[in-house]
Coordinates of C-alpha atoms and ligand atoms in Angstrom, one line a residue:
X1 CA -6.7 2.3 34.9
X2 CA -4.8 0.7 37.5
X3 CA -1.1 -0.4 38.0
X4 CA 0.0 -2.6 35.7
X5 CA -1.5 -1.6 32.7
X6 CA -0.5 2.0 33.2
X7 CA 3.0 0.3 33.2
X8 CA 2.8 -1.2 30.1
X9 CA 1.1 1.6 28.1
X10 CA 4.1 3.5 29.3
X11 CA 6.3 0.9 28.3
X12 CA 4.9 0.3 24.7
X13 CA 4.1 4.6 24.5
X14 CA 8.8 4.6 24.5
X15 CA 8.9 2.0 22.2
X16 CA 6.6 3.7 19.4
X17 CA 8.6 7.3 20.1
X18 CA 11.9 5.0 19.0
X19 CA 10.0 3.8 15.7
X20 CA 8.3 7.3 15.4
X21 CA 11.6 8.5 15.3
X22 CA 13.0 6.4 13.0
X23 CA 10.0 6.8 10.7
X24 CA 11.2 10.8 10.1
X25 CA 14.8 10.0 10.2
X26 CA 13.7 7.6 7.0
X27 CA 11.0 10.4 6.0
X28 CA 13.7 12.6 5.9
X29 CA 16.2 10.3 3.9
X30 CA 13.8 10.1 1.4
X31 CA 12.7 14.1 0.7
X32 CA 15.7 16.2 2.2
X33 CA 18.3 14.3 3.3
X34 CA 21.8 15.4 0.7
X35 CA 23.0 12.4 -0.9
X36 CA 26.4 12.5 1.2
X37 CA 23.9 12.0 4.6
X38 CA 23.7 8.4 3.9
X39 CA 26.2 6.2 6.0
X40 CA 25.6 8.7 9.1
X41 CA 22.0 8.1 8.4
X42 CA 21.9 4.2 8.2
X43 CA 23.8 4.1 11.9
X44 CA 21.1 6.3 13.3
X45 CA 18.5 4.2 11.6
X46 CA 20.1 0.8 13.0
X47 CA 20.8 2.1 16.3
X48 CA 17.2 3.3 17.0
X49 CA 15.7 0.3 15.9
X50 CA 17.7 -1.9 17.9
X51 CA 17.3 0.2 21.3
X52 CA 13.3 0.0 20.4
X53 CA 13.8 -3.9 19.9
X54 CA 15.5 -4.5 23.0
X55 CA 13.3 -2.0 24.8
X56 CA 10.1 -4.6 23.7
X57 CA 11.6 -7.8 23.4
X58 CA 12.9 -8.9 26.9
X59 CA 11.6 -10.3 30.2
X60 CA 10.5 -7.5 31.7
X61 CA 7.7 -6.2 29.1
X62 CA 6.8 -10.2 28.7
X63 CA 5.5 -9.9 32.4
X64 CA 3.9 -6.3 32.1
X65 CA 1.8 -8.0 29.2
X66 CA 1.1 -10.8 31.1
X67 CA -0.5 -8.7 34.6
X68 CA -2.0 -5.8 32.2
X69 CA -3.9 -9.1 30.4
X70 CA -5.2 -10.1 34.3
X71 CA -5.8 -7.1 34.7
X72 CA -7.9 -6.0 31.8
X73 CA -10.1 -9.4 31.2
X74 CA -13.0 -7.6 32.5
X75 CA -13.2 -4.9 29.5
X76 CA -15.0 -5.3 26.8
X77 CA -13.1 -7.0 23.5
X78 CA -13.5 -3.2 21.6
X79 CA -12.1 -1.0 24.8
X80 CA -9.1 0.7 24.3
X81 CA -6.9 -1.0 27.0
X82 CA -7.9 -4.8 25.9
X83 CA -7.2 -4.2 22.3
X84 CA -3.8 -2.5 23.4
X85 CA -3.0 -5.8 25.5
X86 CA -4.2 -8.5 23.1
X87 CA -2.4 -7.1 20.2
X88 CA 0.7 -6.0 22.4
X89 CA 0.6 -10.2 22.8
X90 CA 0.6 -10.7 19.2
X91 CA 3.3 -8.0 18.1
X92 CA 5.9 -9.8 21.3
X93 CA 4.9 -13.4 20.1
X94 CA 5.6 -12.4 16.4
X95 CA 8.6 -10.6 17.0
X96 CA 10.2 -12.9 19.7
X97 CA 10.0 -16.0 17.3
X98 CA 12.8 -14.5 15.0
X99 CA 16.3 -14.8 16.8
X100 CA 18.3 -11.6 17.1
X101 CA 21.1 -13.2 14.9
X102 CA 18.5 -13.6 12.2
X103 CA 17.5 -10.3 12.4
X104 CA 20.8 -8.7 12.2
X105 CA 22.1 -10.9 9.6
X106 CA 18.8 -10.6 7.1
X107 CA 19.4 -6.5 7.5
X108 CA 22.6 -7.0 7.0
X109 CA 22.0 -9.0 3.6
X110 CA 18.5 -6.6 2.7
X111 CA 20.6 -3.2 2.8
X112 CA 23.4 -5.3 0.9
X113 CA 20.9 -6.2 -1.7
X114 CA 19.3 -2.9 -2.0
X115 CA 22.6 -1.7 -3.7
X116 CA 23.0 -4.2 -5.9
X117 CA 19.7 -4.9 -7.2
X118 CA 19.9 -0.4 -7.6
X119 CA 23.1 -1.8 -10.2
X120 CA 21.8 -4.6 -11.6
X121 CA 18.6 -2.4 -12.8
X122 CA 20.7 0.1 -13.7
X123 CA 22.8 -1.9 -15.7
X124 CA 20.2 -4.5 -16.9
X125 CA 22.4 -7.4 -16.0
X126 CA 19.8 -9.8 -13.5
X127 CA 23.1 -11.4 -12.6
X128 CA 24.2 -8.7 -10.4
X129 CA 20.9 -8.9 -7.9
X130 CA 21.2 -13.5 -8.5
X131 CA 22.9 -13.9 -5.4
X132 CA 22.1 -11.6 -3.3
X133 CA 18.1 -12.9 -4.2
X134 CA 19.0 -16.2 -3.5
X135 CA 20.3 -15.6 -0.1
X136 CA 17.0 -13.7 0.5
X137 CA 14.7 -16.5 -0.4
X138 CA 16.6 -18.7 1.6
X139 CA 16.2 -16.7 4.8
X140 CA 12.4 -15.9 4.3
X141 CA 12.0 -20.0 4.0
X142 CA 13.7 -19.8 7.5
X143 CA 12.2 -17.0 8.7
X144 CA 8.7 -19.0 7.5
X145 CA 9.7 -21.4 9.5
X146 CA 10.8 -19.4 13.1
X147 CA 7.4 -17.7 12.2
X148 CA 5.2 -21.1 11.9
X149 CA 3.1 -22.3 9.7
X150 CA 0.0 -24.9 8.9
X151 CA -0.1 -25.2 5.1
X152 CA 2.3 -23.3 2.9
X153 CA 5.2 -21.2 4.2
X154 CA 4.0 -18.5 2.2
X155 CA 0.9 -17.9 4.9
X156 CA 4.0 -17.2 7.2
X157 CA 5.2 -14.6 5.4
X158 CA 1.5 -12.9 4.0
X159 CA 0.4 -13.0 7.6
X160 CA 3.4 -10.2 8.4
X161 CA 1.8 -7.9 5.9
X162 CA -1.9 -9.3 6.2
X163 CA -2.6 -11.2 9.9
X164 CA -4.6 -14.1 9.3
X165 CA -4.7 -14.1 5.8
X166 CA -3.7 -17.4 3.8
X167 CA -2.4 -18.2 0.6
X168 CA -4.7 -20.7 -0.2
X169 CA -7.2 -17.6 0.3
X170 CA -5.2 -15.3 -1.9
X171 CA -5.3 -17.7 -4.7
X172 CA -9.2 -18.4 -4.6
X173 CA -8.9 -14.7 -5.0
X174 CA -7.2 -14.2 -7.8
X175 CA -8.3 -17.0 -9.9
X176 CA -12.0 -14.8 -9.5
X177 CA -10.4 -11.8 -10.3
X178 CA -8.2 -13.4 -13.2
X179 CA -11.6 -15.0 -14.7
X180 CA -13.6 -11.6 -14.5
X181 CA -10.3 -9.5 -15.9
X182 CA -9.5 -11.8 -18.9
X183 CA -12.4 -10.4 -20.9
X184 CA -12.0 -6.7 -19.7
X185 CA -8.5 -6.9 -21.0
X186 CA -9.3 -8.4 -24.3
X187 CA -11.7 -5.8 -24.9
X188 CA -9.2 -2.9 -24.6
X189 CA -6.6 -4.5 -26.6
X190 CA -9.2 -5.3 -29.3
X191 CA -9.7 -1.1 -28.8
X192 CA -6.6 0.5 -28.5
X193 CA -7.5 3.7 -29.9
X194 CA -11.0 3.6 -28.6
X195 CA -9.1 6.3 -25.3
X196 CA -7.3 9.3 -26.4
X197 CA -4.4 10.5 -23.4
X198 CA -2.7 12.6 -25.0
X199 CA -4.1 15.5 -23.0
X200 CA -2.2 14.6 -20.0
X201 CA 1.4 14.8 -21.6
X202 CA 1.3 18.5 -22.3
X203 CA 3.5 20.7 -20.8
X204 CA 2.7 21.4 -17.3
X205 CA 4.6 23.4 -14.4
X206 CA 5.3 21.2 -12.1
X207 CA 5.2 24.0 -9.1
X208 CA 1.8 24.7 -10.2
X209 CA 1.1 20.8 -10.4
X210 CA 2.1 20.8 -6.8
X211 CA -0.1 23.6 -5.9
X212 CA -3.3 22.0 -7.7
X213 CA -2.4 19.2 -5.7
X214 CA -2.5 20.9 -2.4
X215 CA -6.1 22.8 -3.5
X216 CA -7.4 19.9 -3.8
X217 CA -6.5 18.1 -0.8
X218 CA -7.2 20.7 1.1
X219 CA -11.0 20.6 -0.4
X220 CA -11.4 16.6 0.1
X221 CA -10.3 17.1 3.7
X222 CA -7.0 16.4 4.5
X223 CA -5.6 18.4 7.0
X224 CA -2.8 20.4 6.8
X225 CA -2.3 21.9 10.3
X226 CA -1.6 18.2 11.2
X227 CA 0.2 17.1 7.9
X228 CA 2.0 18.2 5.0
X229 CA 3.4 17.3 1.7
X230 CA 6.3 17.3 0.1
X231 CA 8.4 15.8 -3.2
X232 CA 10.1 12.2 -3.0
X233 CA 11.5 9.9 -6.0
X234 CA 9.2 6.8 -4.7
X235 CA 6.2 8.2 -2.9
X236 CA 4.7 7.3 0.1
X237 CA 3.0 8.2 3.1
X238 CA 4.4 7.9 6.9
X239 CA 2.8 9.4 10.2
X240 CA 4.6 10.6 13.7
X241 CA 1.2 10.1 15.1
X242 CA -1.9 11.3 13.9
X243 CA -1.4 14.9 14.3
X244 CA 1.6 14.9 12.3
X245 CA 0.8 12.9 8.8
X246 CA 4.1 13.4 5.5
X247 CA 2.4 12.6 2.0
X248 CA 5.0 12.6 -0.9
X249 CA 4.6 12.8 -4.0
X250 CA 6.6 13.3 -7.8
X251 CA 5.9 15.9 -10.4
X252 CA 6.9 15.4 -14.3
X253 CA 5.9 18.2 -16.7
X254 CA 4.4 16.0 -19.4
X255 CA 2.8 13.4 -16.7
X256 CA -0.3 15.5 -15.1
X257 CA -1.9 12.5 -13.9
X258 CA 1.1 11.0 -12.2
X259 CA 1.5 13.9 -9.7
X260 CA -2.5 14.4 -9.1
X261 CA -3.3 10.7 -8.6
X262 CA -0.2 9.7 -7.1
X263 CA -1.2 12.7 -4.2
X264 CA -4.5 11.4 -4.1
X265 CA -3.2 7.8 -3.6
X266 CA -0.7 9.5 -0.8
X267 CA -3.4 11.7 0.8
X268 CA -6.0 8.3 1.3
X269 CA -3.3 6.7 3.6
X270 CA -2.6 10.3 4.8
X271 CA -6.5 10.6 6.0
X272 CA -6.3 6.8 7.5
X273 CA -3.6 7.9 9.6
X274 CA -5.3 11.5 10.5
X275 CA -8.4 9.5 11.5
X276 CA -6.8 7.7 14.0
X277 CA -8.5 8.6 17.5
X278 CA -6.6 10.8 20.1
X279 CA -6.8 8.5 23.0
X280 CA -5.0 5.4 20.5
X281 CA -2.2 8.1 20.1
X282 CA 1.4 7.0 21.2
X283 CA 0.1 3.2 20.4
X284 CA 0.9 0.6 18.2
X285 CA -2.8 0.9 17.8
X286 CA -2.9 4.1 15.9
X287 CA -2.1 2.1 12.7
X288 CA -4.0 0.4 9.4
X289 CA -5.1 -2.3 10.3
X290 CA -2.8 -4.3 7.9
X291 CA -1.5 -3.5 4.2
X292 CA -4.6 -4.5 2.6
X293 CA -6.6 -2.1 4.7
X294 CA -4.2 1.1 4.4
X295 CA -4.2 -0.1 0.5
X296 CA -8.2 0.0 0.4
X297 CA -7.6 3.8 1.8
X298 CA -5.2 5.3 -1.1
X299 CA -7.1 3.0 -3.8
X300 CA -10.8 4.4 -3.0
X301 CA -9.3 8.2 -3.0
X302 CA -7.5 7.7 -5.9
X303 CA -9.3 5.5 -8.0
X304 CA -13.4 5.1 -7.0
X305 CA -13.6 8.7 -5.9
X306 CA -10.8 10.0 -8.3
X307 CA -11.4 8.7 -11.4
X308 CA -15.5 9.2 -11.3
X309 CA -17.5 11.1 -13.4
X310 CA -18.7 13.3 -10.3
X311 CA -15.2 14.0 -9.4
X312 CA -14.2 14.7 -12.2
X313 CA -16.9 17.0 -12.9
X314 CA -16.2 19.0 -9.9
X315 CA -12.5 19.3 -10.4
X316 CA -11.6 19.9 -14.2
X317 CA -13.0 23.5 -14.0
X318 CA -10.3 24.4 -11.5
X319 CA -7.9 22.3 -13.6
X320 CA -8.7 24.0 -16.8
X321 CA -8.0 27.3 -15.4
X322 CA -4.8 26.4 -13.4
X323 CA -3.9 25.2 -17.1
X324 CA -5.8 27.4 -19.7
X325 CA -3.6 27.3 -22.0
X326 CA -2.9 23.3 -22.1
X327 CA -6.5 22.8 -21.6
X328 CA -7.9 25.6 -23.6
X329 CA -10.3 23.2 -25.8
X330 CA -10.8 19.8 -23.4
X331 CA -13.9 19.1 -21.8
X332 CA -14.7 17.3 -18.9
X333 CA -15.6 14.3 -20.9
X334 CA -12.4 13.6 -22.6
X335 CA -10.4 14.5 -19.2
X336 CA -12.6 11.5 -17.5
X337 CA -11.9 9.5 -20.7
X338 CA -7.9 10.4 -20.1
X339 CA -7.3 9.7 -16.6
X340 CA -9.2 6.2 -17.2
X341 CA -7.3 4.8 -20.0
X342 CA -6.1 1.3 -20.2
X343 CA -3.4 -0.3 -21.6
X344 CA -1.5 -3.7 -21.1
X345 CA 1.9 -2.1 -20.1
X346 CA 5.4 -3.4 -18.6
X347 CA 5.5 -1.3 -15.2
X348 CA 3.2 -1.7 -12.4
X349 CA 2.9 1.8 -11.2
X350 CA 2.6 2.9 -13.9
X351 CA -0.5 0.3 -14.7
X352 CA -3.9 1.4 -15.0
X353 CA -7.0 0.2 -13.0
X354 CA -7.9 -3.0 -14.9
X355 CA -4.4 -4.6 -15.9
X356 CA -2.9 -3.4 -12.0
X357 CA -4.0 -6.8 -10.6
X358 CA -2.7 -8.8 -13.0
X359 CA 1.2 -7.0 -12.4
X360 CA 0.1 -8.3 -8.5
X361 CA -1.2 -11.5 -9.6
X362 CA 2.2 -12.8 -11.7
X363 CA 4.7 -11.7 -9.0
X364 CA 2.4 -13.9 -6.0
X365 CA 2.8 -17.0 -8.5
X366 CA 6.7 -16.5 -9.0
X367 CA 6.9 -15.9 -5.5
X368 CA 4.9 -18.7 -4.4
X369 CA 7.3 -20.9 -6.7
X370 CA 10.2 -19.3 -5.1
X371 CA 9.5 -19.9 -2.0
X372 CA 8.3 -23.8 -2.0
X373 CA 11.3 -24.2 -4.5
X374 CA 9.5 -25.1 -8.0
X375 CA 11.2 -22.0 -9.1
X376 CA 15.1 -21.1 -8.8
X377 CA 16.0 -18.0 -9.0
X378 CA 18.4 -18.0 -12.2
X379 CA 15.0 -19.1 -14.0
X380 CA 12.7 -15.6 -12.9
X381 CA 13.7 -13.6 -15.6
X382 CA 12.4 -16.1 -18.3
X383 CA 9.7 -16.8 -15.8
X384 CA 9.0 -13.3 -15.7
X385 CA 8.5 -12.5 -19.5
X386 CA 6.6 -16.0 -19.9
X387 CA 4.3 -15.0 -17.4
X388 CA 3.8 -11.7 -18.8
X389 CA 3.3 -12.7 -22.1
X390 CA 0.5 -15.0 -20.7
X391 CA -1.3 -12.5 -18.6
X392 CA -0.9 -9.5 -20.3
X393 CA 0.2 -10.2 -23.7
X394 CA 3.1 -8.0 -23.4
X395 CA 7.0 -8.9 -23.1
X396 CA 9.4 -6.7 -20.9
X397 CA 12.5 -5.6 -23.6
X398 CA 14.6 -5.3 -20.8
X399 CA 15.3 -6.9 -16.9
X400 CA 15.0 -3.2 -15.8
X401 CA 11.4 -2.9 -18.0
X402 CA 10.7 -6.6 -15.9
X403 CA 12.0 -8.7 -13.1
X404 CA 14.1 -5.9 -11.8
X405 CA 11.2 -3.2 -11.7
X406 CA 10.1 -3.2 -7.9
X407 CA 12.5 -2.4 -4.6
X408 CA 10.2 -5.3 -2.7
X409 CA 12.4 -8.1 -3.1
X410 CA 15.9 -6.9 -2.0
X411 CA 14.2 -5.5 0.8
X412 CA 13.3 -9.0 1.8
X413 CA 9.4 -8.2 1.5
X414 CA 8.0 -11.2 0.2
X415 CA 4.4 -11.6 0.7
X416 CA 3.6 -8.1 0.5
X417 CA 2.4 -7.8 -3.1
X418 CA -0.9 -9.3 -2.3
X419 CA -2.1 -6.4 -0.3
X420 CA -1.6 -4.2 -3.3
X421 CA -4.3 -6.4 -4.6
X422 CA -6.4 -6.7 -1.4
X423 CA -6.7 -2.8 -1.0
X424 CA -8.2 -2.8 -4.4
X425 CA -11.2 -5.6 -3.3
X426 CA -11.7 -3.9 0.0
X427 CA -12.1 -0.5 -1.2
X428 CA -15.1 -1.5 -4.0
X429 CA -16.9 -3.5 -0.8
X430 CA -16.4 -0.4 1.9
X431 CA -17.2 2.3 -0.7
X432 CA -20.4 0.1 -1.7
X433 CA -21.7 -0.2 2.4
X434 CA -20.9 3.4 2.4
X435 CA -22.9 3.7 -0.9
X436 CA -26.2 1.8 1.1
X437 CA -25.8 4.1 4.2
X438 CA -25.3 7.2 1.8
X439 CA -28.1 7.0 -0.9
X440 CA -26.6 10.2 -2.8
X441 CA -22.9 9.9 -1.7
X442 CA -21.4 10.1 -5.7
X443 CA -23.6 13.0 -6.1
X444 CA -22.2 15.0 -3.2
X445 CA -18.9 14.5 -5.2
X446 CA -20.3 16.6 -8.1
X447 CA -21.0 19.7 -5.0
X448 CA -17.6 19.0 -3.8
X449 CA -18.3 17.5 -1.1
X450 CA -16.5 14.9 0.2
X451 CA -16.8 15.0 3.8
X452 CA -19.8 12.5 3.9
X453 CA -17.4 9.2 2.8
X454 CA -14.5 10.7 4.7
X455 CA -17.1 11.0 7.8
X456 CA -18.4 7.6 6.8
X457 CA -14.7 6.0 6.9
X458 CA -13.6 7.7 10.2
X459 CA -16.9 6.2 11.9
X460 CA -16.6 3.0 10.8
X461 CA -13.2 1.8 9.6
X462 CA -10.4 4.8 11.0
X463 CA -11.6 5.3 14.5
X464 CA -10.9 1.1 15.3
X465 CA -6.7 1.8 14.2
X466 CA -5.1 -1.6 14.4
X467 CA -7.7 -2.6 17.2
X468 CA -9.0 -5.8 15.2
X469 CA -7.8 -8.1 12.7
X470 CA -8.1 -7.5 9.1
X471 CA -11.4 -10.7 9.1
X472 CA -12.7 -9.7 12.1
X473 CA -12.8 -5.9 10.6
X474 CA -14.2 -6.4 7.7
X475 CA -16.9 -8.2 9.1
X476 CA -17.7 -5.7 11.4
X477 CA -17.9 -2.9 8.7
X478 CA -19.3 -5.4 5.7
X479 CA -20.8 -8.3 7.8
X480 CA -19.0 -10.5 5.4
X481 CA -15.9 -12.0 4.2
X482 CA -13.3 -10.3 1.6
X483 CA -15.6 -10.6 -2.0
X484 CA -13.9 -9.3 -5.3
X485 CA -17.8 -9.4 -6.9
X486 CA -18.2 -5.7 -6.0
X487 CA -14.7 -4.6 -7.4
X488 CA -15.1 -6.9 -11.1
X489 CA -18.6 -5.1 -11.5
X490 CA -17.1 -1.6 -10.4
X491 CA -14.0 -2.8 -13.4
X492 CA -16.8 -4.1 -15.5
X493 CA -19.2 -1.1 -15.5
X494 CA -16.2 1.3 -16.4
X495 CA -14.6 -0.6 -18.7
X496 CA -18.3 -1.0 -21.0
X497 CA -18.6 2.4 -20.2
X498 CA -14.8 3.4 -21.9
X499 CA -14.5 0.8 -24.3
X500 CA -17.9 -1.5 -25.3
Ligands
ZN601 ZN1 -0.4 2.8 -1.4

């Protein structure tokens, strides 16, 4: 590869070592960082950010793009150097529409409003978060507009998390998935007792937890001579590159399924990012896709793989005798019963399978409302509970239990939710075109065997990184548009299975 495009690989390879390093300065924060590290901490984080900013935003790496795009029309739309190019484009566009002053001021106002919304849950007074919010939803309208738009400023902001994806499209969504849902949820809460849980809220060592954990990462396929994993409050998953992948994950005594599915969920973005090619290394293209995407990863692990009969039949053995004593008279029937209980329920992470979209689907309404104006702030909390009342037939008893649960908001992140939603559509139609290409592939779970979906998802969805767009991806892998008919039936066929 020639001149100028060996320029701006270089260019765009010291730009993702600054946010690389960022990402384990914040990795860090979050697992081992002492609590007195914090104000040193947030000037490191600034300062890198900034110098990786300038470093892309300027004159100079607008005309590398430009003679790298000459220079690379000839290759093929899927080559390596195109792709790097034509999303280079999109990442400067994107990121030179916002004005330096904007950005400055809304981190200013985001870190600002991560302390007090921390207070104003802690306290259970909304009041304390009110103004900060308010400032917030003013400057993602703005920001909506610097970004551009054709129909609702909300497709401004859902296209940061999701490219291309609109909020008329989330809505069509949603009004499927709240259809198909509505009698799934009735049927549990006509059934409450029909699931019995109580096996998972025995005592259990949390070292050994941790351990399990590892065992049986280590079996589905996650490497750990290019990853590792370690404990954190709020979990998540961040990558230095693909060789070097941090899960997280949390461990309560009387909460077994917390730490085991909450790893699993960890581990599926952790195997996205290890599946990442070599060559896309030291790239902005050794990324999801989008949200959605990285979201379809965690959700299949933990949840269609996870939660199965086959995987669960493999596992529990070596459950059982990490826990004898706990598990001295379960079987493998009521564990699969356990881990797949549902019940209407105030938190979102904490929500099971079936009532998880409907947490997603209240907070795109409110934030819709919020951000064309038909809802002011003061009025979420009592928008909040009416809402929850509707969908789910529960009321929060407290802001904290409610509006105040999720950090999403005071970081400014408005628009994300969706993807939560869209990872759990995209999983059911990826795992079922790896289902048609893999006649056995749930069996091979019962063998413990995992490595033909995990080889099936680095052929066809991890070796791409962020190479297409979300659309252009899934009809590539699918040959079709996003369809929530192979998720409800998925919900549907567990849900008669559990409860009928
Ligand atoms: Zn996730």
């Amino acid at each position: 590869m020639s001149n100028a495009y060996a320029q701006l690989q270089n260019r765009l390879g010291e730009v993702d070592d600054l946010n690389r390093a960022g990402a384990l300065l914040a990795w860090d924060q979050e697992t081992y960082m002492p609590r007195g590290g914090i104000t040193a901490r947030a000037d490191q984080l600034a300062t890198l950010s900034r110098v990786a900013y300038m470093l892309f935003i300027n004159d100079d790496t607008r005309r590398m793009i430009d003679a790298a795009a000459t220079e690379t029309a000839h290759l093929p739309y899927e080559s390596d150097a195109a792709s790097l190019v034509r999303v280079a484009h999109r990442d400067f566009e994107q990121t030179a529409k916002l004005p330096v002053e904007f950005v400055t001021e809304f981190t200013r106002l985001t870190a600002q409003a991560r302390v007090s919304w921390a207070e104003a849950r802690h306290q259970n007074q909304f009041a304390l978060f009110q103004p900060d919010l308010e400032q917030i939803v003013t400057m993602v309208r703005q920001q909506a507009d610097y970004l551009g738009y054709r129909d609702h400023p909300y497709d401004a902001l859902l296209d940061l998390y999701e490219p291309d994806m609109r909020a008329a499209q989330v809505r069509t969504l949603f009004t499927e998935l709240r259809t198909g849902l509505h009698p799934l949820v009735e049927l549990v809460k006509a059934n409450p007792h029909a699931v019995d849980d109580s096996l998972l809220h025995l005592d259990y060592d949390p070292a050994t937890q941790l351990k399990l954990s590892e065992q049986i990462l280590r079996t589905i396929g996650f490497d750990f001579a290019c990853g590792r994993q370690d404990l954190a409050i709020h979990p998540f998953c961040t990558a230095f590159g693909p060789s070097d992948v941090r899960l997280t994950t949390r461990v309560a005594a009387n909460e077994l399924q917390q730490g085991l599915y909450g790893s699993l969920h960890e581990m599926g973005h952790g195997l996205y990012e290890q599946g990442f090619p070599a060559t896309l290394a030291r790239t902005s293209l050794a990324n999801g896709a989008s949200l959605g995407f990285h979201e379809s990863q965690s959700r299949m692990w933990e949840n269609l793989v996870g939660r199965s009969r086959d995987f669960v039949h493999y596992f529990f053995p070596l459950i059982r005798d990490t826990f004898p004593a706990q598990l001295a008279h379960a079987n493998e029937e009521a564990f699969f019963r356990a881990v797949n209980r549902a019940k209407p329920s105030f938190i979102r992470v904490e929500a099971d399978e079936l009532t998880y979209n409907l947490h997603i689907l209240l907070r795109f309404e409110l934030e819709l409302w919020l951000v064309d104006g038909t809802l002011k702030v003061a009025d979420l909390p009592a928008a909040w509970s009416e809402q929850m009342q509707a969908l789910l037939g529960v009321t929060p008893p407290t802001h904290a239990q409610g509006v105040l649960q999720d950090v999403h908001w005071s970081g400014g992140m408005i628009g994300y939710f969706p993807t939560y939603t869209l990872g759990n559509v995209i999983a059911a139609q990826l795992f079922n075109r790896a289902k048609l290409d893999i006649p056995d592939l749930e069996s091979q779970f019962a063998v413990g065997q995992f490595g033909g979906l995990l080889g099936w998802m680095r052929t066809n969805l991890h070796v791409h990184g962020r190479k297409f767009t979300p659309v252009e991806l899934l009809q590539r892998i699918t040959g079709g548009g996003l369809d929530a008919k192979p998720y409800l039936t998925y919900l549907r066929d567990k849900c008669n299975a559990l409860y009928a």
